[in-house]
């Protein structure tokens, strides 16, 4: 069996008037993430990690932010397409370890739902998807609640 590891990172600005989507679920919050799609930073980081592990460039290459096809798209669709892209090279998702960095909203109670939906979209067990949340202790753009970032590491496998 061949295995490969990938790393992804994404960040989006928080703005009023947008829904907040994280890990494939909508969260109640006074601001949402600004982006061409639904701006789900967690899913975008996972997509980049999967594509990187398969040596297939990045999310912007496959789903450009100047394409009307992807405007306001649900990022779960992008994740499903990403899993199909790596499958085209014979890879499947082994596991995901991801961290969301946000001051608010508090994410602890939402993590199981995120794990379940992400696992379903990727076709893996929920136990294969680790989602963690942290803050920056009020430092930087995250601490000032100007944006949210996410990091993801993935393992992909090929028989």
Short mmCIF file of C-alpha atoms in Angstrom, two decimals:
data_model
loop_
_atom_site.label_atom_id
_atom_site.label_comp_id
_atom_site.label_asym_id
_atom_site.label_seq_id
_atom_site.Cartn_x
_atom_site.Cartn_y
_atom_site.Cartn_z
CA UNK A 1 0.00 0.00 0.00
CA UNK A 2 1.22 3.47 -0.87
CA UNK A 3 0.44 6.32 1.51
CA UNK A 4 0.93 10.07 1.15
CA UNK A 5 0.44 12.99 3.49
CA UNK A 6 -0.89 16.45 2.64
CA UNK A 7 -1.26 19.75 4.45
CA UNK A 8 -3.82 22.49 3.83
CA UNK A 9 -4.49 25.98 5.15
CA UNK A 10 -7.25 28.51 4.49
CA UNK A 11 -8.43 31.81 5.89
CA UNK A 12 -11.49 33.98 5.24
CA UNK A 13 -12.64 37.35 6.54
CA UNK A 14 -15.69 37.57 8.84
CA UNK A 15 -18.35 40.02 7.60
CA UNK A 16 -21.95 40.87 8.49
CA UNK A 17 -24.70 39.68 6.18
CA UNK A 18 -23.30 36.22 5.39
CA UNK A 19 -24.11 32.81 6.84
CA UNK A 20 -21.32 31.13 8.78
CA UNK A 21 -20.48 27.69 7.38
CA UNK A 22 -17.82 25.59 9.10
CA UNK A 23 -17.17 21.90 8.58
CA UNK A 24 -20.21 21.59 6.37
CA UNK A 25 -22.70 22.90 8.90
CA UNK A 26 -24.34 26.31 9.32
CA UNK A 27 -23.64 27.97 12.66
CA UNK A 28 -25.61 30.76 14.32
CA UNK A 29 -23.37 33.83 14.42
CA UNK A 30 -23.73 37.54 13.72
CA UNK A 31 -21.10 37.32 10.96
CA UNK A 32 -20.24 34.89 8.21
CA UNK A 33 -17.16 34.20 6.12
CA UNK A 34 -16.59 36.18 2.93
CA UNK A 35 -15.68 34.25 -0.18
CA UNK A 36 -16.68 33.28 -3.71
CA UNK A 37 -18.22 30.03 -2.41
CA UNK A 38 -19.81 29.60 1.02
CA UNK A 39 -16.24 30.23 2.33
CA UNK A 40 -16.10 27.16 4.60
CA UNK A 41 -12.46 27.48 5.68
CA UNK A 42 -12.36 24.02 7.24
CA UNK A 43 -13.50 22.25 4.10
CA UNK A 44 -11.20 24.39 1.95
CA UNK A 45 -8.19 23.45 4.09
CA UNK A 46 -9.13 19.77 3.83
CA UNK A 47 -9.51 20.04 0.04
CA UNK A 48 -6.07 21.66 -0.24
CA UNK A 49 -4.54 18.96 1.94
CA UNK A 50 -6.09 16.17 -0.16
CA UNK A 51 -5.03 17.77 -3.42
CA UNK A 52 -1.53 18.40 -2.10
CA UNK A 53 -1.15 14.82 -0.94
CA UNK A 54 -2.06 13.61 -4.44
CA UNK A 55 0.24 16.24 -6.04
CA UNK A 56 -2.73 17.83 -7.80
CA UNK A 57 -2.09 21.53 -7.09
CA UNK A 58 -4.67 23.40 -4.96
CA UNK A 59 -8.34 24.23 -4.54
CA UNK A 60 -8.06 27.49 -6.51
CA UNK A 61 -6.64 25.63 -9.49
CA UNK A 62 -9.55 23.18 -9.66
CA UNK A 63 -12.33 25.51 -8.45
CA UNK A 64 -11.29 29.07 -9.43
CA UNK A 65 -12.85 31.99 -7.59
CA UNK A 66 -13.51 33.82 -10.85
CA UNK A 67 -15.77 31.06 -12.21
CA UNK A 68 -19.54 31.59 -11.97
CA UNK A 69 -19.86 27.78 -11.71
CA UNK A 70 -18.51 27.94 -8.15
CA UNK A 71 -20.12 31.19 -6.99
CA UNK A 72 -21.91 30.63 -3.65
CA UNK A 73 -21.39 26.86 -4.02
CA UNK A 74 -21.75 24.62 -0.99
CA UNK A 75 -18.19 23.62 -0.08
CA UNK A 76 -19.38 20.07 0.62
CA UNK A 77 -19.78 19.78 -3.15
CA UNK A 78 -16.17 20.93 -3.61
CA UNK A 79 -15.02 18.34 -1.06
CA UNK A 80 -16.94 15.56 -2.83
CA UNK A 81 -15.39 16.64 -6.16
CA UNK A 82 -11.94 16.71 -4.54
CA UNK A 83 -12.36 13.16 -3.24
CA UNK A 84 -13.36 12.14 -6.79
CA UNK A 85 -10.29 13.91 -8.22
CA UNK A 86 -7.87 12.03 -5.98
CA UNK A 87 -9.78 8.79 -6.66
CA UNK A 88 -8.99 9.39 -10.33
CA UNK A 89 -5.33 8.87 -9.39
CA UNK A 90 -6.20 5.76 -7.37
CA UNK A 91 -6.21 7.38 -3.91
CA UNK A 92 -8.77 7.25 -1.11
CA UNK A 93 -8.96 9.22 2.12
CA UNK A 94 -7.24 7.50 5.03
CA UNK A 95 -7.80 10.08 7.75
CA UNK A 96 -8.05 13.82 8.37
CA UNK A 97 -6.73 15.85 11.29
CA UNK A 98 -7.90 19.47 11.20
CA UNK A 99 -7.90 22.54 13.43
CA UNK A 100 -10.19 25.58 13.19
CA UNK A 101 -8.85 28.79 14.69
CA UNK A 102 -11.65 31.15 15.83
CA UNK A 103 -12.40 33.29 18.87
CA UNK A 104 -16.15 32.97 18.38
CA UNK A 105 -18.44 31.20 18.03
CA UNK A 106 -17.33 28.48 20.38
CA UNK A 107 -17.14 25.28 18.35
CA UNK A 108 -16.86 22.46 20.90
CA UNK A 109 -20.55 21.51 20.80
CA UNK A 110 -20.56 21.47 16.97
CA UNK A 111 -17.52 19.27 16.38
CA UNK A 112 -19.35 15.90 16.38
CA UNK A 113 -21.79 17.17 13.71
CA UNK A 114 -18.85 18.46 11.64
CA UNK A 115 -17.08 15.11 11.92
CA UNK A 116 -20.19 13.23 10.86
CA UNK A 117 -20.97 15.37 7.82
CA UNK A 118 -17.34 15.53 6.66
CA UNK A 119 -17.00 11.76 7.02
CA UNK A 120 -20.20 11.20 5.06
CA UNK A 121 -19.06 13.47 2.22
CA UNK A 122 -15.61 11.83 2.04
CA UNK A 123 -16.93 8.28 2.39
CA UNK A 124 -15.00 7.45 5.56
CA UNK A 125 -15.90 6.68 9.16
CA UNK A 126 -16.44 9.60 11.54
CA UNK A 127 -13.56 8.22 13.62
CA UNK A 128 -11.27 8.96 10.65
CA UNK A 129 -12.04 12.70 10.86
CA UNK A 130 -10.52 14.68 13.72
CA UNK A 131 -11.69 18.28 14.11
CA UNK A 132 -10.24 20.48 16.82
CA UNK A 133 -10.90 24.11 17.72
CA UNK A 134 -8.62 26.71 19.21
CA UNK A 135 -8.33 30.48 19.64
CA UNK A 136 -5.40 32.83 19.34
CA UNK A 137 -5.94 34.21 22.84
CA UNK A 138 -7.24 37.49 21.35
CA UNK A 139 -4.06 37.99 19.26
CA UNK A 140 -3.95 38.87 15.55
CA UNK A 141 -6.80 38.99 13.04
CA UNK A 142 -8.41 35.91 14.58
CA UNK A 143 -8.23 37.39 18.07
CA UNK A 144 -9.81 40.60 16.82
CA UNK A 145 -12.56 38.45 15.25
CA UNK A 146 -11.74 39.71 11.76
CA UNK A 147 -11.49 36.21 10.30
CA UNK A 148 -11.26 32.48 10.83
CA UNK A 149 -8.51 30.13 9.68
CA UNK A 150 -8.20 26.37 9.42
CA UNK A 151 -5.37 23.86 9.06
CA UNK A 152 -5.67 20.28 7.87
CA UNK A 153 -3.37 17.29 7.56
CA UNK A 154 -4.54 14.25 5.64
CA UNK A 155 -3.34 10.76 4.88
CA UNK A 156 -4.35 9.26 1.55
CA UNK A 157 -3.90 5.64 0.53
CA UNK A 158 -3.49 3.67 -2.69
CA UNK A 159 -3.44 -0.12 -2.94
#
